[in-house]
XYZ file of C-alpha atoms in Angstrom:
661
model
C -77.949 2.856 -19.405
C -77.449 -0.561 -17.930
C -74.797 -2.168 -20.161
C -73.032 1.554 -19.662
C -73.218 1.228 -15.677
C -71.461 -2.510 -15.850
C -69.096 -1.358 -18.162
C -68.046 1.953 -15.823
C -68.447 -0.656 -12.752
C -65.783 -2.667 -14.587
C -63.298 -0.357 -15.381
C -63.460 1.204 -11.720
C -62.752 -2.494 -10.759
C -59.657 -2.531 -13.038
C -58.805 0.816 -12.080
C -58.909 -0.306 -8.616
C -56.670 -3.486 -9.075
C -53.875 -1.148 -10.516
C -54.089 1.227 -8.347
C -53.907 -1.188 -5.616
C -50.920 -2.894 -7.225
C -49.514 -0.069 -7.127
C -49.671 0.922 -4.032
C -47.737 -3.151 -3.414
C -44.827 -1.150 -4.695
C -45.100 1.990 -3.079
C -43.361 1.370 0.520
C -40.192 0.486 -1.404
C -40.169 4.046 -3.008
C -41.148 5.591 -0.338
C -38.304 3.915 1.426
C -35.804 4.867 -1.002
C -37.736 8.597 -1.476
C -36.593 8.925 2.210
C -32.966 8.280 2.072
C -32.529 10.672 -0.597
C -28.445 11.334 -0.059
C -27.809 15.763 0.497
C -27.479 17.458 -2.372
C -23.711 17.372 -2.775
C -22.775 20.810 -4.448
C -20.821 21.144 -7.535
C -16.503 21.810 -7.505
C -14.945 23.707 -8.635
C -11.014 24.602 -9.660
C -9.582 27.768 -7.182
C -7.892 30.795 -9.318
C -4.192 30.152 -8.020
C -4.594 26.513 -9.424
C -4.020 26.628 -12.957
C -0.956 28.857 -12.316
C 0.012 26.525 -10.143
C -1.238 23.393 -12.732
C 0.696 24.971 -15.728
C 3.992 25.025 -13.058
C 3.881 21.554 -12.235
C 3.683 20.811 -15.651
C 6.620 22.158 -16.341
C 8.918 20.781 -13.811
C 7.749 16.849 -14.778
C 8.455 18.022 -18.518
C 11.682 19.311 -17.970
C 13.137 17.679 -14.680
C 12.083 14.698 -14.435
C 14.249 11.222 -15.349
C 11.971 9.917 -17.746
C 12.242 13.779 -19.679
C 8.673 12.134 -21.122
C 6.537 15.202 -23.159
C 3.595 16.516 -22.659
C 2.022 14.481 -25.376
C -0.998 11.982 -26.466
C 0.236 9.295 -24.715
C 1.332 10.547 -21.062
C -2.569 11.865 -21.450
C -4.393 8.444 -21.425
C -2.165 7.735 -19.065
C -3.400 10.343 -16.825
C -7.043 9.634 -17.713
C -6.560 5.994 -16.443
C -4.387 7.026 -13.344
C -7.497 9.843 -12.461
C -10.203 7.143 -13.047
C -8.647 4.569 -11.053
C -8.183 6.799 -8.567
C -11.388 7.649 -8.178
C -13.382 4.594 -8.433
C -10.315 1.692 -8.437
C -12.992 -1.098 -7.875
C -15.189 0.180 -10.760
C -18.525 0.059 -8.677
C -19.262 3.951 -8.876
C -19.288 5.008 -12.826
C -21.445 3.455 -15.687
C -20.202 2.647 -19.099
C -21.727 5.723 -20.497
C -19.628 7.802 -17.857
C -16.699 6.340 -19.398
C -17.587 6.652 -23.235
C -17.840 10.851 -21.969
C -14.576 10.659 -20.300
C -13.056 9.662 -23.309
C -12.920 12.866 -24.983
C -10.039 13.707 -23.267
C -8.389 10.731 -23.830
C -6.048 12.752 -25.910
C -5.993 16.245 -24.873
C -5.356 16.182 -20.931
C -2.056 17.435 -21.709
C -3.166 20.724 -24.153
C -5.301 21.538 -21.080
C -2.304 20.958 -18.537
C -0.053 22.968 -20.653
C -3.033 25.833 -20.370
C -3.676 25.825 -17.093
C -7.116 24.529 -17.352
C -8.592 21.943 -14.818
C -12.023 22.438 -15.726
C -11.824 18.644 -17.542
C -10.559 16.867 -13.912
C -13.481 18.761 -11.626
C -15.990 17.657 -14.361
C -15.252 13.961 -14.144
C -15.272 14.395 -10.348
C -18.430 15.870 -10.080
C -19.785 13.352 -12.378
C -18.171 10.919 -9.941
C -19.645 12.616 -6.822
C -23.730 12.579 -8.424
C -22.955 8.425 -9.001
C -21.441 8.153 -5.793
C -24.282 10.427 -4.231
C -26.816 7.816 -6.009
C -25.130 4.908 -5.196
C -25.068 6.087 -1.214
C -29.117 6.166 -1.961
C -29.459 2.757 -3.182
C -27.614 1.185 -0.191
C -29.268 3.409 2.552
C -32.953 2.131 0.918
C -31.409 -1.357 0.428
C -29.789 -1.726 3.796
C -33.863 -1.545 4.992
C -35.001 -4.398 3.024
C -34.511 -8.150 4.146
C -31.172 -10.107 3.296
C -31.830 -13.982 2.044
C -28.495 -15.274 3.412
C -29.668 -19.126 2.334
C -29.608 -18.347 -1.460
C -26.653 -19.752 -2.784
C -24.998 -17.185 -4.732
C -20.888 -15.441 -5.037
C -19.074 -11.485 -4.966
C -16.272 -11.217 -7.208
C -14.347 -8.765 -5.216
C -11.687 -7.756 -7.148
C -13.316 -5.616 -9.946
C -9.827 -4.016 -11.228
C -10.187 -5.420 -14.847
C -13.683 -5.614 -14.438
C -16.267 -4.149 -17.268
C -18.099 -1.052 -16.422
C -21.830 -1.566 -15.560
C -23.923 -0.750 -18.782
C -27.113 0.421 -16.199
C -27.952 1.432 -12.757
C -29.720 -1.986 -12.595
C -26.463 -3.416 -12.926
C -24.967 -1.519 -10.271
C -27.737 -2.078 -8.306
C -27.385 -6.069 -8.614
C -23.634 -5.167 -7.951
C -24.476 -3.662 -4.458
C -26.801 -5.865 -3.408
C -24.078 -8.250 -3.130
C -21.397 -5.795 -2.158
C -23.772 -5.016 0.812
C -25.198 -8.898 1.513
C -20.820 -9.858 1.674
C -20.492 -6.834 4.228
C -23.517 -8.000 6.374
C -22.041 -11.607 6.643
C -18.642 -10.382 7.363
C -19.523 -8.402 10.447
C -21.812 -10.732 11.578
C -19.406 -13.425 11.964
C -17.296 -10.537 13.434
C -19.575 -10.918 16.247
C -22.419 -8.634 15.176
C -26.150 -9.030 15.011
C -28.285 -8.398 12.016
C -29.615 -4.979 13.240
C -25.792 -3.955 14.396
C -24.355 -4.941 11.284
C -27.104 -2.542 9.250
C -26.183 0.000 11.678
C -22.016 0.115 11.252
C -22.761 -0.404 7.411
C -25.688 2.499 7.449
C -23.309 4.821 9.826
C -20.258 3.484 7.430
C -22.243 4.827 3.895
C -23.330 7.827 5.829
C -20.167 8.934 6.504
C -18.802 8.201 3.013
C -21.774 10.160 1.412
C -21.354 13.292 4.789
C -16.907 13.073 3.587
C -17.736 13.412 0.290
C -19.868 16.111 0.524
C -17.310 18.209 2.296
C -14.763 18.012 -0.578
C -12.932 20.668 -1.842
C -11.236 22.141 -4.957
C -7.628 20.949 -2.696
C -9.053 17.657 -2.735
C -9.616 17.696 -6.253
C -6.751 19.117 -7.324
C -4.395 16.918 -5.440
C -5.899 14.194 -6.621
C -5.912 15.254 -10.191
C -1.851 16.295 -9.934
C -1.185 12.905 -8.400
C -2.468 10.814 -11.457
C -0.743 13.640 -13.464
C 2.754 12.692 -11.253
C 2.558 9.273 -11.049
C 1.873 8.777 -14.494
C 5.562 9.599 -14.990
C 6.582 6.999 -12.414
C 5.207 6.090 -8.911
C 7.486 7.719 -6.557
C 6.721 10.992 -8.065
C 3.862 12.761 -6.200
C 2.412 16.148 -5.858
C 2.204 17.004 -1.646
C -0.723 19.653 -0.784
C -0.011 22.117 2.212
C -1.573 19.394 4.463
C 0.497 16.478 2.951
C 3.416 18.527 2.786
C 2.924 18.322 6.259
C 2.319 15.136 7.347
C 5.260 13.973 5.084
C 7.918 16.417 7.020
C 6.911 14.722 10.448
C 7.351 11.065 8.732
C 10.504 11.877 8.070
C 11.390 13.828 11.248
C 10.191 10.599 12.852
C 9.151 12.838 15.557
C 5.340 11.543 14.894
C 3.424 10.361 17.701
C 1.986 7.543 16.734
C 2.192 3.840 15.732
C 4.763 3.966 13.453
C 3.606 2.946 9.904
C 3.098 4.097 6.793
C -0.495 3.804 5.040
C -2.090 3.944 1.813
C -5.741 3.942 0.848
C -6.514 0.965 -1.715
C -9.770 -0.338 -2.679
C -11.314 2.076 0.326
C -9.356 0.210 2.788
C -6.502 1.839 4.645
C -3.246 -0.324 4.052
C -0.345 -1.091 5.692
C 2.428 0.121 3.316
C 5.838 -0.322 5.634
C 6.402 -0.428 9.178
C 8.651 2.051 10.876
C 11.706 0.684 12.100
C 11.679 0.786 16.056
C 7.985 2.191 15.810
C 5.130 0.770 17.717
C 3.594 -1.228 15.051
C 7.372 -2.654 14.427
C 7.866 -3.782 17.876
C 4.587 -5.297 18.438
C 5.372 -7.793 15.586
C 1.839 -8.258 15.272
C 1.446 -6.089 12.363
C 2.964 -6.589 8.431
C 2.797 -5.217 5.390
C -0.463 -5.534 3.548
C -2.426 -6.093 6.274
C -6.024 -3.976 6.099
C -7.052 -1.410 8.925
C -10.628 -1.481 9.106
C -11.094 0.152 12.330
C -9.627 1.968 14.711
C -10.308 2.297 18.892
C -8.748 4.938 21.297
C -7.727 3.717 24.861
C -8.535 0.292 26.090
C -12.270 0.738 26.366
C -13.119 3.013 23.711
C -15.690 1.804 20.799
C -13.731 0.525 17.717
C -14.658 2.836 15.099
C -15.033 1.665 11.657
C -13.139 3.153 9.264
C -13.908 1.765 5.815
C -14.724 4.495 2.953
C -13.022 7.003 5.370
C -10.287 9.641 3.729
C -6.886 8.501 4.652
C -5.554 11.849 5.865
C -8.496 11.597 8.388
C -7.284 8.093 9.639
C -3.795 9.605 9.882
C -5.534 12.467 12.723
C -7.043 8.851 14.440
C -4.218 6.917 14.736
C -2.459 9.915 15.626
C -2.239 10.623 19.656
C -0.149 11.843 22.655
C 2.875 9.344 23.297
C 1.884 6.965 26.139
C -1.256 6.772 25.059
C -3.242 3.241 23.545
C -4.861 3.207 20.408
C -6.220 0.111 19.194
C -6.625 -1.542 15.713
C -8.871 -3.779 14.218
C -7.138 -5.603 11.505
C -7.452 -8.285 8.531
C -4.207 -9.652 8.386
C -2.686 -10.088 4.959
C -2.946 -14.111 5.856
C -6.317 -13.935 6.020
C -7.522 -12.846 2.857
C -10.029 -10.718 1.034
C -12.570 -12.289 3.682
C -10.664 -13.859 6.489
C -11.292 -12.891 10.079
C -9.801 -10.099 11.726
C -8.326 -9.377 14.592
C -7.518 -6.996 17.777
C -4.206 -4.921 17.959
C -3.044 -2.993 20.821
C -0.445 -0.074 20.736
C 0.833 2.160 22.985
C 1.946 5.283 20.914
C 5.368 6.906 20.540
C 7.917 9.034 19.035
C 10.006 7.161 16.780
C 13.782 7.480 17.878
C 16.703 6.981 16.144
C 18.170 4.379 19.095
C 15.161 2.139 18.220
C 15.897 1.695 14.579
C 19.539 1.233 15.583
C 21.564 -1.650 14.440
C 21.687 -4.490 16.788
C 23.771 -7.960 16.766
C 23.306 -10.842 18.441
C 25.542 -14.519 18.163
C 23.742 -18.185 18.023
C 25.259 -21.455 17.899
C 24.678 -24.461 15.244
C 25.862 -28.285 14.894
C 27.034 -28.616 11.562
C 28.665 -31.551 10.940
C 29.522 -32.595 14.637
C 30.982 -28.920 14.903
C 29.485 -25.939 16.809
C 29.645 -23.180 14.244
C 29.221 -19.563 15.776
C 27.004 -17.207 13.590
C 26.826 -13.432 14.297
C 23.268 -11.986 13.104
C 23.402 -7.720 11.997
C 20.084 -6.743 12.104
C 19.672 -3.381 9.925
C 16.106 -2.208 10.218
C 17.012 0.859 8.027
C 20.117 3.396 6.597
C 20.233 6.158 8.776
C 22.098 8.871 10.540
C 22.087 11.656 12.756
C 22.474 14.341 10.272
C 21.863 17.005 12.898
C 24.319 15.834 15.397
C 26.890 15.084 12.713
C 26.100 19.563 11.754
C 27.060 20.012 15.706
C 30.246 18.372 15.482
C 29.396 15.502 17.582
C 32.181 13.076 17.369
C 29.469 10.466 18.681
C 26.756 11.022 16.172
C 25.026 7.807 15.035
C 24.466 5.891 12.093
C 24.299 3.321 10.726
C 27.913 2.680 9.544
C 29.612 3.794 12.758
C 26.436 1.707 14.626
C 27.629 -1.989 12.565
C 31.514 -0.942 12.893
C 31.298 -1.001 16.454
C 29.522 -4.220 16.414
C 31.893 -5.891 13.870
C 34.611 -5.172 16.157
C 33.021 -6.508 19.123
C 32.217 -9.729 17.408
C 34.050 -10.625 15.023
C 36.340 -12.570 16.946
C 33.803 -14.665 18.585
C 32.128 -16.061 15.659
C 32.964 -18.175 12.314
C 30.436 -15.864 10.204
C 28.074 -13.121 9.841
C 24.417 -12.821 8.442
C 23.411 -9.300 7.987
C 19.862 -9.342 7.442
C 18.390 -6.834 5.648
C 14.715 -8.158 5.501
C 12.333 -4.768 5.244
C 14.934 -2.496 5.344
C 13.219 0.025 3.267
C 16.356 1.916 2.849
C 17.333 5.577 3.768
C 20.768 6.971 2.997
C 22.473 6.611 0.015
C 26.232 7.544 2.313
C 25.353 5.303 4.995
C 24.865 2.295 1.879
C 28.427 3.214 0.226
C 29.965 3.621 4.091
C 28.328 0.396 4.893
C 29.623 -1.439 2.057
C 33.173 -0.171 2.496
C 33.287 -2.244 6.023
C 33.442 -5.398 4.315
C 35.933 -4.782 1.034
C 39.269 -2.607 0.485
C 38.374 -0.415 -1.851
C 36.653 0.554 -5.230
C 33.325 1.788 -6.550
C 30.243 0.772 -4.989
C 27.589 2.612 -6.984
C 26.824 4.746 -10.347
C 24.295 7.236 -9.957
C 22.856 8.311 -13.544
C 20.651 11.593 -14.421
C 17.992 12.665 -16.600
C 21.144 14.024 -18.664
C 22.616 11.065 -18.919
C 25.639 12.094 -16.564
C 26.561 9.199 -14.802
C 28.568 9.752 -10.934
C 30.251 6.854 -9.488
C 30.091 6.540 -5.242
C 33.410 5.209 -4.325
C 34.463 3.121 -0.863
C 35.647 6.456 1.463
C 37.565 4.003 3.535
C 40.811 1.996 2.286
C 40.541 -0.486 5.340
C 37.804 -3.800 5.958
C 36.524 -4.525 9.414
C 35.728 -7.456 8.284
C 36.633 -10.172 6.011
C 34.899 -13.453 6.796
C 32.476 -15.600 5.132
C 28.865 -13.779 5.019
C 25.526 -14.045 3.664
C 23.044 -10.950 3.066
C 19.424 -11.724 3.994
C 16.672 -9.885 1.645
C 13.062 -10.018 1.291
C 10.642 -8.582 -0.949
C 10.259 -5.288 1.131
C 14.395 -4.952 0.875
C 14.214 -1.959 -0.860
C 16.924 1.471 -2.523
C 19.656 1.478 0.198
C 19.584 -1.997 0.787
C 19.745 -3.120 -2.667
C 23.099 -1.063 -3.282
C 24.738 -2.641 -0.242
C 23.220 -6.390 -1.497
C 24.139 -6.015 -4.880
C 27.342 -4.498 -4.679
C 28.230 -7.586 -1.895
C 26.527 -9.596 -4.740
C 29.031 -8.517 -7.584
C 32.154 -8.594 -5.137
C 31.807 -11.611 -5.130
C 32.295 -10.508 -1.010
C 29.387 -12.341 0.269
C 25.809 -14.924 -0.956
C 22.976 -12.502 -0.748
C 20.061 -15.345 0.217
C 16.363 -14.665 0.515
C 13.705 -13.341 -1.949
C 14.047 -11.095 -4.948
C 14.273 -7.415 -3.784
C 11.597 -4.619 -4.156
C 13.395 -3.125 -7.087
C 13.695 0.649 -5.958
C 16.336 2.435 -8.025
C 15.394 5.639 -8.329
C 16.585 8.838 -6.831
C 13.458 11.653 -5.256
C 14.196 14.729 -4.477
C 11.616 17.308 -2.968
C 10.728 20.659 -4.529
C 9.399 23.315 -2.946
C 6.765 24.945 -5.067
C 6.319 27.974 -3.648
C 9.861 29.194 -4.952
C 8.687 29.334 -8.616
C 5.513 30.889 -7.716
C 6.893 33.297 -4.719
C 3.971 36.217 -5.002
C 1.845 33.073 -3.672
C 0.117 34.456 -0.252
C 0.191 30.432 1.199
C 1.579 27.509 1.382
C 1.553 25.830 -2.431
C 2.618 21.911 -1.274
C 5.614 20.420 -2.555
C 6.355 18.010 -5.877
C 8.307 14.823 -4.919
C 10.517 14.491 -8.315
C 12.573 11.409 -9.679
C 15.863 12.797 -10.642
C 18.189 9.595 -11.096
C 18.335 6.129 -10.957
C 20.810 3.592 -9.767
C 23.302 1.324 -11.587
C 25.114 -1.830 -9.856
C 29.028 -1.553 -10.289
C 28.304 -4.950 -13.003
C 26.527 -2.528 -14.959
C 22.678 -3.248 -14.284
C 20.153 -1.215 -12.692
C 18.543 -2.558 -9.511
C 15.345 -0.709 -10.943
C 12.594 -2.820 -11.675
C 14.379 -5.919 -11.309
C 15.811 -5.722 -7.613
C 18.512 -8.118 -6.485
C 18.193 -11.624 -7.240
C 19.487 -13.323 -4.887
C 22.056 -16.765 -4.877
C 20.026 -18.651 -3.237
C 16.043 -18.449 -3.187
C 13.961 -18.529 0.790
C 10.557 -19.412 0.620
C 8.231 -16.183 -0.048
C 4.770 -14.736 1.434
C 4.557 -12.713 -1.673
C 5.022 -13.093 -5.198
C 6.546 -10.628 -7.394
C 3.863 -9.669 -9.043
C 2.362 -9.074 -5.416
C 4.888 -6.755 -3.987
C 7.954 -4.634 -6.176
C 7.863 -2.144 -8.037
C 7.520 -4.460 -11.321
C 3.824 -3.997 -10.234
C 3.133 -0.663 -11.021
C 2.144 0.286 -14.139
C 4.718 3.102 -14.879
C 7.146 1.830 -13.019
C 10.923 3.033 -15.012
C 12.111 -0.089 -16.764
C 15.070 -1.863 -16.406
C 18.761 -0.741 -18.204
C 22.031 -0.903 -17.314
C 25.204 1.753 -17.745
C 28.753 0.537 -18.727
C 29.900 -1.523 -16.046
C 33.164 -0.002 -13.654
C 36.312 -1.445 -13.380
C 36.512 -3.459 -9.497
C 38.317 -5.730 -8.085
C 35.890 -8.745 -6.832
C 36.002 -12.611 -5.440
C 33.766 -14.223 -8.472
C 34.845 -17.628 -7.541
C 32.252 -17.224 -4.838
C 29.281 -18.628 -7.147
C 30.587 -21.540 -7.649
C 29.431 -22.697 -3.643
C 25.799 -22.003 -4.672
C 25.119 -25.198 -6.116
C 26.156 -27.413 -3.371
C 24.689 -24.787 -0.488
C 21.518 -25.428 -2.791
C 21.638 -29.041 -2.643
C 22.311 -29.399 1.030
C 19.811 -26.575 1.873
C 17.454 -28.639 0.009
C 18.247 -31.922 1.445
C 18.154 -30.287 5.025
C 14.491 -28.634 4.769
C 13.600 -31.401 3.193
C 13.108 -32.828 7.040
C 12.773 -29.998 8.740
C 9.084 -30.185 10.511
C 9.048 -26.496 11.383
C 10.063 -25.775 7.711
C 7.513 -27.753 6.219
C 4.905 -25.453 8.268
C 6.469 -22.651 6.830
C 5.419 -23.563 3.606
C 2.464 -24.726 4.437
C 1.591 -21.017 6.156
C 2.805 -19.613 2.894
C 1.053 -21.758 0.672
C -2.518 -21.103 2.888
C -1.558 -17.375 3.089
C -0.924 -17.460 -0.636
C -4.151 -19.683 -1.662
C -6.152 -16.747 0.919
C -4.978 -14.326 -1.141
C -5.321 -15.295 -4.488
C -9.367 -16.251 -3.637
C -11.392 -13.276 -5.057
C -14.950 -14.806 -5.188
C -16.471 -14.949 -2.061
C -19.898 -16.870 -1.399
C -22.521 -15.227 -0.360
C -23.983 -18.065 1.495
C -24.424 -18.080 4.948
C -23.458 -21.307 6.139
C -20.984 -21.969 3.704
C -19.173 -18.241 4.697
C -19.552 -19.789 8.539
C -17.317 -23.319 7.522
C -14.888 -21.361 5.776
C -14.651 -18.178 8.251
C -14.426 -20.965 11.425
C -11.859 -23.095 9.391
C -9.955 -20.101 8.998
C -9.952 -18.665 12.646
C -9.059 -21.809 13.915
C -6.132 -22.203 11.445
C -4.718 -18.815 12.393
C -5.222 -19.527 16.235
C -3.507 -22.277 15.908
C 0.009 -20.797 14.388
C -0.220 -17.769 16.285
C 0.121 -19.941 19.517
C 2.601 -22.311 17.749
C 4.996 -19.021 17.277
C 3.992 -17.543 20.737
C 4.980 -20.990 22.552
C 8.202 -20.694 20.486
C 8.886 -17.565 22.014
C 7.952 -17.831 25.237
C 4.472 -16.914 25.452
C 1.445 -18.496 26.698
C -0.704 -19.223 24.211
C -3.769 -17.517 23.271
């Protein structure tokens, strides 16, 4: 008995020890359980969406320029586009999820024709479940201690990374990601407690918005994946997106005047609307990230990382004259660089603020004083409403530039037409503007999906200016800008200088979907559809390749970062038959000598060398996608970047006559 009791006591001690061992892990388990997320209900397709799905699929198949069949190849493109839209940085789905989705890879085309949206909703509901699991882990992890002395790093660009094979692998990825986000907030001025609170609020917001997802949200996301599998400029606009698009096209939005897009859960500036507060501030650039928004001069900056794009747009909008403050991570700072606050006064974007303008500059060249007229054209605009009402003084790019040219042509030795960051506009204005510099002839060719080619001619046989000219372009000069620059280059009328242009040589039209389903009780939205391509008079398209300058200038962006060619579904470059035109083809003979003079002059120019250094620093910062999670190293890099950014900003301010910061 005594031996049995001894054995029993020994077993009790062992069990007690095991229980103590379990209790040692229990606080973490309880903390994890305390943060179980709100159950996110599954979303199901609405009955009206099946018919709308079939209608959009038929319009794309029959009227898109590509004339692409709804086949297995397109199905595969749609699946990849949809998965990227949901989880571009591969941080939520598991490899097993992706493997299960592959059963749809070559069947989505069949489901589209049948109006069956269930596969798209099944994928979305799996995403919601994975997101819910991540939030559970994130909120628990935010209660744990972070070791900022551990020498580890995080790769931020996961677009081509392998999908995680296990939940544990995702846990480790998110542990590092949260540590990175904590460090970023702490370096920006928050203490550790404040950084934890901000991140908790951020991800609780992500969870809350996910729980509010509707069938319309899923439908728009999926239909855009379908549309953009045809080309990057084809898109489905839900009724809400249609309203936002129409406001933007009317330029009556009382806001900051910018086109925004969601990239990797961060709101990115795609384009600054000419004449808008963002453009006029000279403090914002395309590719800048907006990470926070504050109302008025004293309102708190709200963290908007992880927000829906339309919610961010609503936050930025406001009455004319009111103040909005944006927390920006400049593109020059790189993926983890310091942010800055930009104060903007909301305003209605008016045509007058987009108007072309001119100035005359003087330069000493070879002992002579050379006067150069600079024409800055922010966009190709026309007040169609005023023209239709019979207003003989209606505003347009061509009419305004004509007056500017007439005023300064006898006062200058040459002109520069500045089309940098001009994203295009009216095709007719591009044609008529070109006509101010040539006697007559074709300007651009337009080919539709049937192969029919229409030639747009200069409508005015007169020439307003026939002196020396240069057209200045960059990577963001697009569409109508490329038509003008290409025609000037083909005719040998002037030299094109700068960066290769964007490469958008396609034409879109808007289709009201209620026209095809007339019995619908409410708005069904719109389909923006690519229906034609632009071609130069020399035969080559402006699509994909853009216009290559005669003389290249250094650029902040590379062609693999900005432009049509970066889009996987962009329509290819091709050509049609050239048309007959009378051009001065001897102008290119001057290019080698001009290029040599340019290189000699800039080799000893201090400001030019500083510009090259700025570009090099910014490109290195953007290409660096791996960040240190060691606090001391991160702080050293952050302080160095801040000092460099402030020094260059002050140099620019002083050069403009402003006080240094």
